[in-house]
C-alpha atoms as a PDB file:
ATOM      1  CA  MET A   1     161.056 104.855  83.819  1.00  0.00           C
ATOM      2  CA  ILE A   2     161.653 102.583  86.304  1.00  0.00           C
ATOM      3  CA  ILE A   3     165.065 102.476  88.396  1.00  0.00           C
ATOM      4  CA  GLU A   4     165.946 100.705  91.379  1.00  0.00           C
ATOM      5  CA  VAL A   5     167.661 102.693  94.536  1.00  0.00           C
ATOM      6  CA  ILE A   6     170.217 101.818  96.590  1.00  0.00           C
ATOM      7  CA  ASN A   7     170.698 104.819  98.828  1.00  0.00           C
ATOM      8  CA  PRO A   8     168.305 104.221 102.074  1.00  0.00           C
ATOM      9  CA  THR A   9     167.993 107.024 103.031  1.00  0.00           C
ATOM     10  CA  GLU A  10     167.190 107.549  99.409  1.00  0.00           C
ATOM     11  CA  LYS A  11     164.092 105.386  99.879  1.00  0.00           C
ATOM     12  CA  GLN A  12     163.145 106.158 102.696  1.00  0.00           C
ATOM     13  CA  ASN A  13     162.620 110.077 101.497  1.00  0.00           C
ATOM     14  CA  ILE A  14     160.502 108.252  98.445  1.00  0.00           C
ATOM     15  CA  ALA A  15     158.717 105.887 100.838  1.00  0.00           C
ATOM     16  CA  ARG A  16     157.243 108.757 102.882  1.00  0.00           C
ATOM     17  CA  LYS A  17     156.652 110.949  99.688  1.00  0.00           C
ATOM     18  CA  ILE A  18     154.552 108.342  98.350  1.00  0.00           C
ATOM     19  CA  LEU A  19     153.042 106.547 101.444  1.00  0.00           C
ATOM     20  CA  GLU A  20     151.759 109.820 102.866  1.00  0.00           C
ATOM     21  CA  ALA A  21     149.851 110.647 100.010  1.00  0.00           C
ATOM     22  CA  LEU A  22     148.074 107.382 100.111  1.00  0.00           C
ATOM     23  CA  THR A  23     146.399 107.550 103.601  1.00  0.00           C
ATOM     24  CA  ASP A  24     143.332 105.926 101.811  1.00  0.00           C
ATOM     25  CA  TRP A  25     145.495 102.650 101.894  1.00  0.00           C
ATOM     26  CA  PHE A  26     148.183 103.649 104.332  1.00  0.00           C
ATOM     27  CA  GLY A  27     145.710 105.870 106.891  1.00  0.00           C
ATOM     28  CA  ILE A  28     147.230 103.391 109.609  1.00  0.00           C
ATOM     29  CA  GLU A  29     150.104 105.995 111.186  1.00  0.00           C
ATOM     30  CA  GLU A  30     152.331 103.373 113.054  1.00  0.00           C
ATOM     31  CA  SER A  31     151.909 100.964 109.637  1.00  0.00           C
ATOM     32  CA  ARG A  32     152.773 103.623 107.379  1.00  0.00           C
ATOM     33  CA  GLU A  33     156.090 104.588 109.763  1.00  0.00           C
ATOM     34  CA  ASP A  34     156.836 100.620 109.599  1.00  0.00           C
ATOM     35  CA  TYR A  35     156.925 100.383 106.248  1.00  0.00           C
ATOM     36  CA  ILE A  36     158.758 103.632 105.264  1.00  0.00           C
ATOM     37  CA  THR A  37     161.506 102.655 108.028  1.00  0.00           C
ATOM     38  CA  ARG A  38     161.892  99.026 106.412  1.00  0.00           C
ATOM     39  CA  SER A  39     162.077 100.196 102.894  1.00  0.00           C
ATOM     40  CA  ALA A  40     165.638 100.588 103.547  1.00  0.00           C
ATOM     41  CA  GLU A  41     166.513  96.901 103.867  1.00  0.00           C
ATOM     42  CA  TRP A  42     164.167  95.868 101.041  1.00  0.00           C
ATOM     43  CA  THR A  43     165.026  96.133  97.323  1.00  0.00           C
ATOM     44  CA  PHE A  44     162.959  99.057  96.241  1.00  0.00           C
ATOM     45  CA  LEU A  45     162.540  99.992  92.683  1.00  0.00           C
ATOM     46  CA  VAL A  46     161.021 103.692  91.940  1.00  0.00           C
ATOM     47  CA  ALA A  47     158.698 104.430  88.868  1.00  0.00           C
ATOM     48  CA  ARG A  48     160.010 108.136  88.161  1.00  0.00           C
ATOM     49  CA  ASP A  49     158.031 110.685  85.427  1.00  0.00           C
ATOM     50  CA  GLY A  50     160.586 113.042  84.996  1.00  0.00           C
ATOM     51  CA  ASN A  51     162.030 114.222  88.125  1.00  0.00           C
ATOM     52  CA  ASN A  52     159.051 113.184  90.090  1.00  0.00           C
ATOM     53  CA  ASP A  53     159.160 110.188  91.985  1.00  0.00           C
ATOM     54  CA  VAL A  54     155.173 108.313  91.269  1.00  0.00           C
ATOM     55  CA  GLY A  55     155.452 105.344  93.234  1.00  0.00           C
ATOM     56  CA  PHE A  56     157.472 102.544  94.382  1.00  0.00           C
ATOM     57  CA  LEU A  57     157.328  99.200  95.434  1.00  0.00           C
ATOM     58  CA  CYS A  58     159.521  96.604  98.310  1.00  0.00           C
ATOM     59  CA  LEU A  59     159.720  93.518  97.571  1.00  0.00           C
ATOM     60  CA  LYS A  60     161.757  91.405 101.049  1.00  0.00           C
ATOM     61  CA  GLU A  61     162.391  87.592 100.769  1.00  0.00           C
ATOM     62  CA  THR A  62     159.962  86.072 102.761  1.00  0.00           C
ATOM     63  CA  GLY A  63     161.745  82.294 102.353  1.00  0.00           C
ATOM     64  CA  LYS A  64     163.873  81.365  99.811  1.00  0.00           C
ATOM     65  CA  ALA A  65     162.333  80.373  97.136  1.00  0.00           C
ATOM     66  CA  THR A  66     159.920  83.500  98.001  1.00  0.00           C
ATOM     67  CA  VAL A  67     159.980  87.466  97.792  1.00  0.00           C
ATOM     68  CA  GLU A  68     157.602  89.372  98.982  1.00  0.00           C
ATOM     69  CA  ILE A  69     155.954  92.289  97.731  1.00  0.00           C
ATOM     70  CA  ALA A  70     156.164  93.976 100.822  1.00  0.00           C
ATOM     71  CA  VAL A  71     155.299  97.260 100.118  1.00  0.00           C
ATOM     72  CA  MET A  72     154.231  99.004  96.907  1.00  0.00           C
ATOM     73  CA  GLY A  73     152.374 102.407  95.647  1.00  0.00           C
ATOM     74  CA  VAL A  74     151.377 104.516  93.533  1.00  0.00           C
ATOM     75  CA  LEU A  75     150.545 108.663  93.390  1.00  0.00           C
ATOM     76  CA  LYS A  76     146.506 108.297  93.101  1.00  0.00           C
ATOM     77  CA  GLU A  77     146.743 110.710  89.971  1.00  0.00           C
ATOM     78  CA  TYR A  78     149.150 108.024  88.701  1.00  0.00           C
ATOM     79  CA  HIS A  79     146.329 104.973  88.750  1.00  0.00           C
ATOM     80  CA  ARG A  80     144.855 103.588  85.764  1.00  0.00           C
ATOM     81  CA  LYS A  81     148.495 104.783  83.387  1.00  0.00           C
ATOM     82  CA  GLY A  82     150.762 101.625  83.411  1.00  0.00           C
ATOM     83  CA  ILE A  83     153.109 102.586  86.542  1.00  0.00           C
ATOM     84  CA  GLY A  84     152.149  99.794  89.145  1.00  0.00           C
ATOM     85  CA  ARG A  85     152.593  97.426  86.033  1.00  0.00           C
ATOM     86  CA  GLN A  86     155.473  98.414  85.393  1.00  0.00           C
ATOM     87  CA  LEU A  87     156.951  98.138  88.741  1.00  0.00           C
ATOM     88  CA  VAL A  88     154.897  94.576  89.115  1.00  0.00           C
ATOM     89  CA  GLU A  89     156.643  93.434  86.501  1.00  0.00           C
ATOM     90  CA  ARG A  90     160.369  94.832  86.673  1.00  0.00           C
ATOM     91  CA  GLY A  91     159.765  93.507  90.019  1.00  0.00           C
ATOM     92  CA  LYS A  92     159.283  90.478  88.376  1.00  0.00           C
ATOM     93  CA  GLU A  93     162.921  90.577  86.501  1.00  0.00           C
ATOM     94  CA  ILE A  94     164.349  91.284  89.312  1.00  0.00           C
ATOM     95  CA  ALA A  95     162.749  88.235  90.993  1.00  0.00           C
ATOM     96  CA  LYS A  96     163.809  85.685  89.073  1.00  0.00           C
ATOM     97  CA  ALA A  97     167.479  86.914  88.184  1.00  0.00           C
ATOM     98  CA  LYS A  98     167.585  86.267  91.795  1.00  0.00           C
ATOM     99  CA  GLY A  99     166.685  83.115  91.813  1.00  0.00           C
ATOM    100  CA  TYR A 100     163.592  83.430  93.814  1.00  0.00           C
ATOM    101  CA  GLU A 101     160.403  80.625  92.001  1.00  0.00           C
ATOM    102  CA  PHE A 102     157.343  82.243  93.636  1.00  0.00           C
ATOM    103  CA  MET A 103     155.997  86.562  94.621  1.00  0.00           C
ATOM    104  CA  GLN A 104     153.590  86.814  97.075  1.00  0.00           C
ATOM    105  CA  VAL A 105     151.044  89.644  98.287  1.00  0.00           C
ATOM    106  CA  LYS A 106     149.390  90.240 100.649  1.00  0.00           C
ATOM    107  CA  THR A 107     146.564  93.009 100.678  1.00  0.00           C
ATOM    108  CA  VAL A 108     143.016  93.066 102.359  1.00  0.00           C
ATOM    109  CA  LYS A 109     140.678  90.318 101.295  1.00  0.00           C
ATOM    110  CA  MET A 110     137.867  91.275  98.360  1.00  0.00           C
ATOM    111  CA  GLY A 111     134.522  92.215  99.156  1.00  0.00           C
ATOM    112  CA  VAL A 112     136.274  94.576 102.158  1.00  0.00           C
ATOM    113  CA  TYR A 113     136.517  97.860 100.952  1.00  0.00           C
ATOM    114  CA  GLU A 114     136.168  99.032  97.372  1.00  0.00           C
ATOM    115  CA  ASP A 115     139.477 100.549  97.649  1.00  0.00           C
ATOM    116  CA  TYR A 116     140.676  97.357  98.494  1.00  0.00           C
ATOM    117  CA  ASP A 117     138.645  95.576  95.663  1.00  0.00           C
ATOM    118  CA  LYS A 118     141.113  97.698  92.825  1.00  0.00           C
ATOM    119  CA  THR A 119     144.381  96.512  94.432  1.00  0.00           C
ATOM    120  CA  ASN A 120     142.973  92.585  94.304  1.00  0.00           C
ATOM    121  CA  HIS A 121     141.733  93.499  90.963  1.00  0.00           C
ATOM    122  CA  PHE A 122     144.916  94.915  89.945  1.00  0.00           C
ATOM    123  CA  TYR A 123     147.182  91.868  91.002  1.00  0.00           C
ATOM    124  CA  ILE A 124     145.176  89.284  89.254  1.00  0.00           C
ATOM    125  CA  SER A 125     145.407  91.325  86.012  1.00  0.00           C
ATOM    126  CA  CYS A 126     148.670  90.687  87.234  1.00  0.00           C
ATOM    127  CA  GLY A 127     148.791  87.519  87.120  1.00  0.00           C
ATOM    128  CA  PHE A 128     148.299  86.260  91.222  1.00  0.00           C
ATOM    129  CA  LYS A 129     146.182  83.950  92.787  1.00  0.00           C
ATOM    130  CA  GLU A 130     144.486  83.487  95.737  1.00  0.00           C
ATOM    131  CA  LEU A 131     146.073  81.235  98.415  1.00  0.00           C
ATOM    132  CA  GLU A 132     144.858  82.261 101.225  1.00  0.00           C
ATOM    133  CA  VAL A 133     143.207  84.209 103.282  1.00  0.00           C
ATOM    134  CA  PHE A 134     144.071  85.006 106.750  1.00  0.00           C
ATOM    135  CA  PRO A 135     141.507  86.310 108.656  1.00  0.00           C
ATOM    136  CA  LEU A 136     142.793  87.468 111.957  1.00  0.00           C
ATOM    137  CA  LEU A 137     146.249  88.230 110.829  1.00  0.00           C
ATOM    138  CA  TRP A 138     146.252  92.051 110.859  1.00  0.00           C
ATOM    139  CA  ASP A 139     142.413  92.513 112.418  1.00  0.00           C
ATOM    140  CA  GLU A 140     139.320  91.269 112.444  1.00  0.00           C
ATOM    141  CA  TRP A 141     137.876  94.721 109.645  1.00  0.00           C
ATOM    142  CA  ASN A 142     141.096  93.781 107.516  1.00  0.00           C
ATOM    143  CA  PRO A 143     141.197  90.141 106.898  1.00  0.00           C
ATOM    144  CA  CYS A 144     144.489  89.023 104.778  1.00  0.00           C
ATOM    145  CA  GLN A 145     144.223  88.134 101.540  1.00  0.00           C
ATOM    146  CA  VAL A 146     147.265  86.442 100.606  1.00  0.00           C
ATOM    147  CA  TYR A 147     148.233  86.253  96.427  1.00  0.00           C
ATOM    148  CA  VAL A 148     151.126  84.206  95.251  1.00  0.00           C
ATOM    149  CA  LEU A 149     152.523  83.982  91.658  1.00  0.00           C
ATOM    150  CA  ALA A 150     155.111  81.085  89.799  1.00  0.00           C
ATOM    151  CA  LEU A 151     157.862  82.888  88.656  1.00  0.00           C
ATOM    152  CA  LYS A 152     159.168  80.114  86.240  1.00  0.00           C
END
């Protein structure tokens, strides 16, 4: 089940639980803490399996017509079970309802790290298209790939 969470503290608690379990992708403590802190101010969706929070997705506005998947995580034992796709689909519905025309997401460029290649393939399978690579946006070891998706 995918639901929207409104309470800022609940958002941060869920984000912390999931991101701290995903250190393969969120291993830089400073970045992880920034995502957790900022999740309180973003549109926040959580995937629940019974009473367990197993994934989440945050949307933030990046322009009048564009919303970004600012951070997303699904517990490793729930990968390849459709949870991420459900979160993205619900995020798209919310973004469209709010009048956004585009959704974007940033990740590490394909071919740099195997785990991130899986992430890239996931976003492509959700309909995202490659827009641009920013080789030094984060740092030289993590070239930033931007993907976009038209919502209309």
